Coordinates of C-alpha atoms in Angstrom, one line a residue:
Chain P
X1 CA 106.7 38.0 239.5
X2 CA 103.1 39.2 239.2
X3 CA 101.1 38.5 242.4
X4 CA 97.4 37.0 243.0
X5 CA 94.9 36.8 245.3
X6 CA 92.7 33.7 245.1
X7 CA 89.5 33.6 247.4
X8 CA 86.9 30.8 247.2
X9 CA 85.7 29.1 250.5
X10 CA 85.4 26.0 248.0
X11 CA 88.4 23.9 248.6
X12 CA 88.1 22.2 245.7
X13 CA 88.2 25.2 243.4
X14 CA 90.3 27.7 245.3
X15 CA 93.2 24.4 245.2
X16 CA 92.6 24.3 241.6
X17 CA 92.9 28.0 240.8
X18 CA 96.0 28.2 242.9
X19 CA 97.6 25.7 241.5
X20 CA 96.8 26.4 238.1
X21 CA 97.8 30.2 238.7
X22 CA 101.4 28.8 240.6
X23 CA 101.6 26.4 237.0
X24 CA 101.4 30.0 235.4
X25 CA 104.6 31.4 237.5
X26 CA 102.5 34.1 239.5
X27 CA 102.7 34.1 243.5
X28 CA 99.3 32.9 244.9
X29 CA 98.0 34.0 248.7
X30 CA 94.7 32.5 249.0
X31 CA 91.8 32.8 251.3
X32 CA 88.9 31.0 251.9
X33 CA 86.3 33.8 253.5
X34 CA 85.6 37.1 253.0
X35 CA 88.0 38.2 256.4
X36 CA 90.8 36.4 255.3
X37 CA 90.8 38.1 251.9
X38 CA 89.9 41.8 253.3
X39 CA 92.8 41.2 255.7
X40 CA 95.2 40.1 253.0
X41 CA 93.7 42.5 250.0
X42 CA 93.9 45.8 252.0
X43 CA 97.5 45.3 253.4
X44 CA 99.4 43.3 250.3
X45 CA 100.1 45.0 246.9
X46 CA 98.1 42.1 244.5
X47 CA 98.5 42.5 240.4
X48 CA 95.5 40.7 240.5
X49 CA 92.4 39.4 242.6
X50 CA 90.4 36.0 241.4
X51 CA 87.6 36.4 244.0
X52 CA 84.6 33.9 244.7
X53 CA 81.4 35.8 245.4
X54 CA 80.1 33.6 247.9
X55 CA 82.1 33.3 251.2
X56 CA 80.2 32.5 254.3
X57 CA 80.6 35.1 256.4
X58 CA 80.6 37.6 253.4
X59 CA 80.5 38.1 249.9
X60 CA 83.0 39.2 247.1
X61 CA 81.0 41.8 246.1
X62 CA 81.2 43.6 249.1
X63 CA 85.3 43.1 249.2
X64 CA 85.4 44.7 245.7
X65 CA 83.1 47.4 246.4
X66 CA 85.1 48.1 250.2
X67 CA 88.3 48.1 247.9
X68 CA 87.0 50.8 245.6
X69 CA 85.6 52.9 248.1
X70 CA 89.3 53.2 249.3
X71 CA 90.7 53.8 246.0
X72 CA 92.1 50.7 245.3
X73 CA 92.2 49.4 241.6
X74 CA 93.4 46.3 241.9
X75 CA 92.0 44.4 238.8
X76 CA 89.5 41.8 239.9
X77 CA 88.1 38.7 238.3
X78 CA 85.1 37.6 239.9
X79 CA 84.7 33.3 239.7
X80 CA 80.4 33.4 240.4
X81 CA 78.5 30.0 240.4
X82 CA 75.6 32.4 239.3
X83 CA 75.8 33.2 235.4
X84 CA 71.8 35.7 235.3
X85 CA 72.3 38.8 233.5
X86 CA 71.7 40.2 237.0
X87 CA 74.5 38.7 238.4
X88 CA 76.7 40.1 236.4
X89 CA 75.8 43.6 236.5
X90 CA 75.8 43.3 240.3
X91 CA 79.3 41.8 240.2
X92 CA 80.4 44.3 237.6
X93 CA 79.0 47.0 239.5
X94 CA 80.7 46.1 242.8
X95 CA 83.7 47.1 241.1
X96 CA 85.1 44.2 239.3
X97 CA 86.8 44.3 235.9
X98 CA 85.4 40.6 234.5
X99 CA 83.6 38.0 235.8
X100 CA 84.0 34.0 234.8
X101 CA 81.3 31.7 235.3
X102 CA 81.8 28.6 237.0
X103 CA 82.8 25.6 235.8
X104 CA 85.4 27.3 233.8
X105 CA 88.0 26.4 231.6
X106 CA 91.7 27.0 233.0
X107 CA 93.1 28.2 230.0
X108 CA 90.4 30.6 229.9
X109 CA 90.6 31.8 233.1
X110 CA 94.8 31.8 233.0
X111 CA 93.9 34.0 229.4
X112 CA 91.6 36.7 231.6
X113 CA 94.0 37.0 234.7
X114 CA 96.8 37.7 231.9
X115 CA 94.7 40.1 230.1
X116 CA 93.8 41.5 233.7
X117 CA 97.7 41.9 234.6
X118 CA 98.5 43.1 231.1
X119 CA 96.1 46.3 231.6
X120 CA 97.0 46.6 235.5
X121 CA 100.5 46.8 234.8
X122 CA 100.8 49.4 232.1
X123 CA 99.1 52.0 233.7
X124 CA 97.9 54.3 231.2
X125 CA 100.3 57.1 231.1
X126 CA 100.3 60.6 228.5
X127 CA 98.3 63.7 228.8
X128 CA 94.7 63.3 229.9
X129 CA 91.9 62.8 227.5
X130 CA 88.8 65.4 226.9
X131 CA 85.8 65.4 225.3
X132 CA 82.5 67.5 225.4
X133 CA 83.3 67.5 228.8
X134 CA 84.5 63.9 230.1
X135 CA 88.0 64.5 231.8
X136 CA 90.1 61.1 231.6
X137 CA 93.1 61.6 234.3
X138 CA 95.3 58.5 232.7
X139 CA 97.3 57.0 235.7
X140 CA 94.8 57.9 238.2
X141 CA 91.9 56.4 236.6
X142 CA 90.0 59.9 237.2
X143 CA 87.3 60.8 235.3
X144 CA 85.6 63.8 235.9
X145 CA 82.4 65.0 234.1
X146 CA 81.8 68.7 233.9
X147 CA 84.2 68.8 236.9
X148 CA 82.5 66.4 239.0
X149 CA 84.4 63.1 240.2
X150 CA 82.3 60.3 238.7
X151 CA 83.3 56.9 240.1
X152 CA 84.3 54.2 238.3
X153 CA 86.0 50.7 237.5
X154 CA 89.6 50.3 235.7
X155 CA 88.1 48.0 232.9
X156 CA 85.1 51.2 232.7
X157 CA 88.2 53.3 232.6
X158 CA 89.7 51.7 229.9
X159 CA 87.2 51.7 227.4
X160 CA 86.2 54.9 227.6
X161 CA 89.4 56.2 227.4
X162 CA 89.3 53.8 223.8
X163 CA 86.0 55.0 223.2
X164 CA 87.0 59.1 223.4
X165 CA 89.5 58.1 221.6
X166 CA 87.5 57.3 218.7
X167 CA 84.7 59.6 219.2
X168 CA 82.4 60.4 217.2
X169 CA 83.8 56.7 215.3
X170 CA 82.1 53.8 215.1
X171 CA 83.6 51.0 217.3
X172 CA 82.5 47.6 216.7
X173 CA 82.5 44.7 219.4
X174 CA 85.4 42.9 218.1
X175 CA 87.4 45.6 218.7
X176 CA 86.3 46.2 222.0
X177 CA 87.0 43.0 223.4
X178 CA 90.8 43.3 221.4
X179 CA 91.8 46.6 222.5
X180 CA 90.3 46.8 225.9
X181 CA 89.5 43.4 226.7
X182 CA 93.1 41.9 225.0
X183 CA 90.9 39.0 223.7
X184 CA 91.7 37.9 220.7
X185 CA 88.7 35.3 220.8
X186 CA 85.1 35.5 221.6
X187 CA 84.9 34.8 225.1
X188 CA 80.8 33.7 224.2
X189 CA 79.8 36.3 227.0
X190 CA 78.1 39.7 227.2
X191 CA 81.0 41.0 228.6
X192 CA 81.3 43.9 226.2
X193 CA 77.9 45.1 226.4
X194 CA 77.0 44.3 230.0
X195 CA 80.2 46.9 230.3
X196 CA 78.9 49.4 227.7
X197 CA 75.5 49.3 228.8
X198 CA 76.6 50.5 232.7
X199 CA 79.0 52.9 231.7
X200 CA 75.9 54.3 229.5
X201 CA 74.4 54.7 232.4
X202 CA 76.9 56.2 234.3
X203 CA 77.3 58.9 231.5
X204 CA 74.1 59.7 231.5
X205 CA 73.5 59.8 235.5
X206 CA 76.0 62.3 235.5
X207 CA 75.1 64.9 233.0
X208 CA 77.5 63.9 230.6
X209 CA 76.6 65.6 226.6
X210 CA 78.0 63.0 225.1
X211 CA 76.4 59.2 224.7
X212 CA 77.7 56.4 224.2
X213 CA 75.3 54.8 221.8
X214 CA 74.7 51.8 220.2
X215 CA 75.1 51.3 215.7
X216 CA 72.8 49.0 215.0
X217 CA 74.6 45.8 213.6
X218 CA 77.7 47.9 213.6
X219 CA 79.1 48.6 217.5
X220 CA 79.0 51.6 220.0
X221 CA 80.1 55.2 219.5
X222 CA 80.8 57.7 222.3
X223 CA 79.2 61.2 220.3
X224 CA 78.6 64.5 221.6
X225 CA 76.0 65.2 218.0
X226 CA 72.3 64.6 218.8
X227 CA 70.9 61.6 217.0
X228 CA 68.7 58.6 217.4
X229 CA 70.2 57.1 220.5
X230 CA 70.0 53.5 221.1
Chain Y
X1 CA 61.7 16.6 239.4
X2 CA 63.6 14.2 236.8
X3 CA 63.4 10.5 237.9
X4 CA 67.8 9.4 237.6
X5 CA 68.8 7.0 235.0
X6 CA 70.9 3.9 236.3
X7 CA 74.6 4.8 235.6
X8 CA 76.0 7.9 233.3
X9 CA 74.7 8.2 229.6
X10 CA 77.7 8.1 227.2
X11 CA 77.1 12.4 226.6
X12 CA 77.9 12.7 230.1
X13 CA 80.7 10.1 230.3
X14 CA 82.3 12.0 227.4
X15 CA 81.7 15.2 229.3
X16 CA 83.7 14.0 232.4
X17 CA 86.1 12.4 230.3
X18 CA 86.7 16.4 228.6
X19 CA 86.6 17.8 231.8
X20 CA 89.4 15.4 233.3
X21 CA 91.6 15.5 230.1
X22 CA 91.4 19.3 229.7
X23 CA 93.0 19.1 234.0
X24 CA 95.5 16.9 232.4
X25 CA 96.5 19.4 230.0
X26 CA 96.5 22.4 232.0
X27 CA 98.3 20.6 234.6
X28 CA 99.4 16.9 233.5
X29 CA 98.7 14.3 235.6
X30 CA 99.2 15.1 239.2
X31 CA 97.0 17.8 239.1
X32 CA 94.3 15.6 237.8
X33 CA 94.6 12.9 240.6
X34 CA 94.5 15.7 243.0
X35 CA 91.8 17.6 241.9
X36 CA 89.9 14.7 241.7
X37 CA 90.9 13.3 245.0
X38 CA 89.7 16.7 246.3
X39 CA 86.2 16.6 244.8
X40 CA 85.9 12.9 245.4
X41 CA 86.4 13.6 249.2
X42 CA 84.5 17.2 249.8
X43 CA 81.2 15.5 247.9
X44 CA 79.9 12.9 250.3
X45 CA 80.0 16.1 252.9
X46 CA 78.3 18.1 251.0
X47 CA 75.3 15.6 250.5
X48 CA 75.6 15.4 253.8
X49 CA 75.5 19.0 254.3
X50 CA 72.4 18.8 252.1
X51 CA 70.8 16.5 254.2
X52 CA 71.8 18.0 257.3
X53 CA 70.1 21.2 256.4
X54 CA 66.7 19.5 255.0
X55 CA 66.7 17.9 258.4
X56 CA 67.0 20.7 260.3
X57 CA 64.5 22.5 257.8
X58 CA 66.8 24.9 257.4
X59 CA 66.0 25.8 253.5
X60 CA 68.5 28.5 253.0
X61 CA 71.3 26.5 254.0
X62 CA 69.9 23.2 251.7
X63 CA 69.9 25.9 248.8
X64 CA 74.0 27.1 249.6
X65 CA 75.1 23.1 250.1
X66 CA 73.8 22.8 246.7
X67 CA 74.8 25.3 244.8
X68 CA 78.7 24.9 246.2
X69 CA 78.1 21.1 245.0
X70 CA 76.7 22.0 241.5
X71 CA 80.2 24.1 240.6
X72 CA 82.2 21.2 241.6
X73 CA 80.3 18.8 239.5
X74 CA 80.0 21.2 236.6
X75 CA 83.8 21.6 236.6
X76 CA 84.4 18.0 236.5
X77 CA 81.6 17.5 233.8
X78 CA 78.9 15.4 236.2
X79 CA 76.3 17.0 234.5
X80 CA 73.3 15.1 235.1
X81 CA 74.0 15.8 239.4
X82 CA 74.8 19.4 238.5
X83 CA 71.5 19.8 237.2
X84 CA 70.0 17.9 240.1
X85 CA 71.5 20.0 242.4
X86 CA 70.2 23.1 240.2
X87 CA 66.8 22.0 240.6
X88 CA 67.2 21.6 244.3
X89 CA 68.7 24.7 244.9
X90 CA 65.8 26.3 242.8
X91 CA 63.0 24.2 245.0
X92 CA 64.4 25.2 248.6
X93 CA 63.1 28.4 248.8
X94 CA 59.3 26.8 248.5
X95 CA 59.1 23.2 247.5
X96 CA 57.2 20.8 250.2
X97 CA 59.9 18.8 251.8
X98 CA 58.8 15.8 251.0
X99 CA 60.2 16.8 247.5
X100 CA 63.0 18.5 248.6
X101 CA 63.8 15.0 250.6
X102 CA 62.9 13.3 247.3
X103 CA 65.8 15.7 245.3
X104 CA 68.3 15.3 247.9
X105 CA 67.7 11.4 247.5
X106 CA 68.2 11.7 243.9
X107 CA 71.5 13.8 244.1
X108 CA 73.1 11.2 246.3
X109 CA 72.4 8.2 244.1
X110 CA 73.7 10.9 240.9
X111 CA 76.9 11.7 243.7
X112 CA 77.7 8.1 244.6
X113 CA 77.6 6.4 241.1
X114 CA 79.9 9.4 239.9
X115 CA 82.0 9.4 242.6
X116 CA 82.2 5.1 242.1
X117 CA 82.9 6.6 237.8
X118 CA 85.4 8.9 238.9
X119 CA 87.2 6.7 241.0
X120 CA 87.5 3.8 238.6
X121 CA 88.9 6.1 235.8
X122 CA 91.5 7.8 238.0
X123 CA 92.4 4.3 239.1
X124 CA 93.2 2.7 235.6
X125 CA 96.6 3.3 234.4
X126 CA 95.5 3.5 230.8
X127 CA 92.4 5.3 231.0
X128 CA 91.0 7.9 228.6
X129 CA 90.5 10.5 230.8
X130 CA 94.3 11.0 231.2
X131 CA 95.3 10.7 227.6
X132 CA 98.9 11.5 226.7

């Protein structure tokens, strides 16, 4: 039985997500601040983490960037009352796979946990993937650019493994949020590109040759070739 | 800020009325009682949380009371008090607090009659919002 981590200080809403996570036949430990859940998260082996981003003596952000720091990828779904573009990348950059904007739909947020587990539990196993450079260690969620450790999320992990995959391919959004994201709906977010644009970023921070760049009214390619980069 | 109408218009009746039958399916009917008996208890302390903080001038903690009230009303589809709470959340940093009194006014009018909607359609056995 897969097993969750619920934080919200809300009552209201960390109740609800429990219980609607316990409906779903996971195990649920919940917490309602930021010690409670640092306590439980860094001792217990969670599938999963559904984490608030407001706690008051703390935020989620923090918890998920303390949790990568240590190595720890544990997928996390951030809950956020806060839906700015900013927020997002700030969650997302903390370290967290997916983000869901409250008030939320259970059978949406049941759907992402799933998808969450789903890509947690089969760790990617096989040979490592290269390309112009980018190392993808599959199982340790390593990727090394040129030799040097570059740090970053399972969910970043994941679709660039896709992406090298299909280098020098054009990969359109819909598959993106199939293959990577298991969705076989639009969630109506910017999830896809809010991911694409920070792993661009982290590609390019790093010295990587190749760019992940963006097909006008087609989708994203990862491509080592000069050309008009988006 | 938006003078309140008297009582919920029928867009945001049929919102709460989404909100409770979409608990109902997830959950069936037990989790809707409790859920609600949850939000209908924790939101008379958080307007009083809000007030609590505008009283004590204390404009950070007026902006927190209202944002953790906003999810729970947007979750249950009380729309027209999420928003109030939005815009008083937005006005702590810098509004005067004469206006900041006059939005926290406003949210508990928006909290009691939803609270008083809420109640009544949990309460009747054959009511909409917990459709078979």
């Amino acid at each position: 039985m897969a097993k969750l981590l619920v934080v919200d200080d809300d009552r209201m809403f960390n109740e609800l997500v429990c219980r609607a996570m316990r409906e779903q036949g996971y195990a649920v430990d919940s917490a309602q601040d930021y010690a409670g859940a640092r306590a439980l998260a860094f001792v217990q082996d969670y599938d999963a983490l559904v984490l608030d981003v407001h706690l008051p003596d703390g935020t989620g952000l923090t918890l998920a960037q303390e949790l990568r720091r240590e190595g720890r990828t544990t997928p996390i779904l951030l809950l956020t009352g806060a839906d700015k573009p900013a927020d997002v990348v700030r969650g997302l950059d903390a370290g967290a796979d997916d983000y869901l904007p409250k008030p939320f739909d259970l059978d949406v947020l049941s759907a992402r946990v799933r998808a969450l587990i789903r890509r947690g539990g089969a760790q990617p196993e096989g040979p490592a993937l290269a390309y112009g450079g980018l190392l993808l260690e599959r199982g340790q969620y390593r990727l090394t650019v040129d030799g040097r450790r570059v740090a970053c999320t399972p969910r970043e992990f994941a679709l660039l493994a896709f992406l090298v995959q299909r280098a020098e391919r054009v990969v359109t959004r819909t598959e993106l949020l199939e293959k990577v994201w298991e969705m076989r709906f639009d969630p109506g977010s910017n999830v896809v590109d809010v991911h694409v644009a920070r792993l661009r970023g982290k590609l390019r921070e790093s010295g990587a040759r190749p760019r992940l760049i963006t097909v006008r009214g087609a989708g994203y390619m990862l491509t080592a070739v000069a050309s008009d980069a988006a | 800020m938006r003078p309140d109408a008297a009582g919920a218009d029928p867009a945001e009746v049929a919102e709460r009325r989404a909100a409770l039958a979409r608990l109902r399916r997830f959950g069936g009917p037990r989790l809707v009682r409790d859920m609600a008996a949850l939000f209908l208890a924790e939101m008379p302390e958080r307007v009083d949380a809000a007030r609590r903080a505008l009283a004590a001038g204390d404009r950070d903690a007026l902006a927190r009371a209202a944002h953790a009230l906003r999810s729970s009303l947007g979750q249950f589809g009380a729309t027209a008090a999420a928003s109030a709470c939005a815009e008083l959340e937005a006005a702590a940093a810098g509004a005067p607090a004469s206006e900041l009194e006059a939005g926290v006014d406003r949210l508990a009018r928006l909290c009691a009659e939803c609270r008083a909607w809420f109640e009544g359609e949990i309460a009747a056995p054959d009511a909409p919002a917990v459709p078979t």
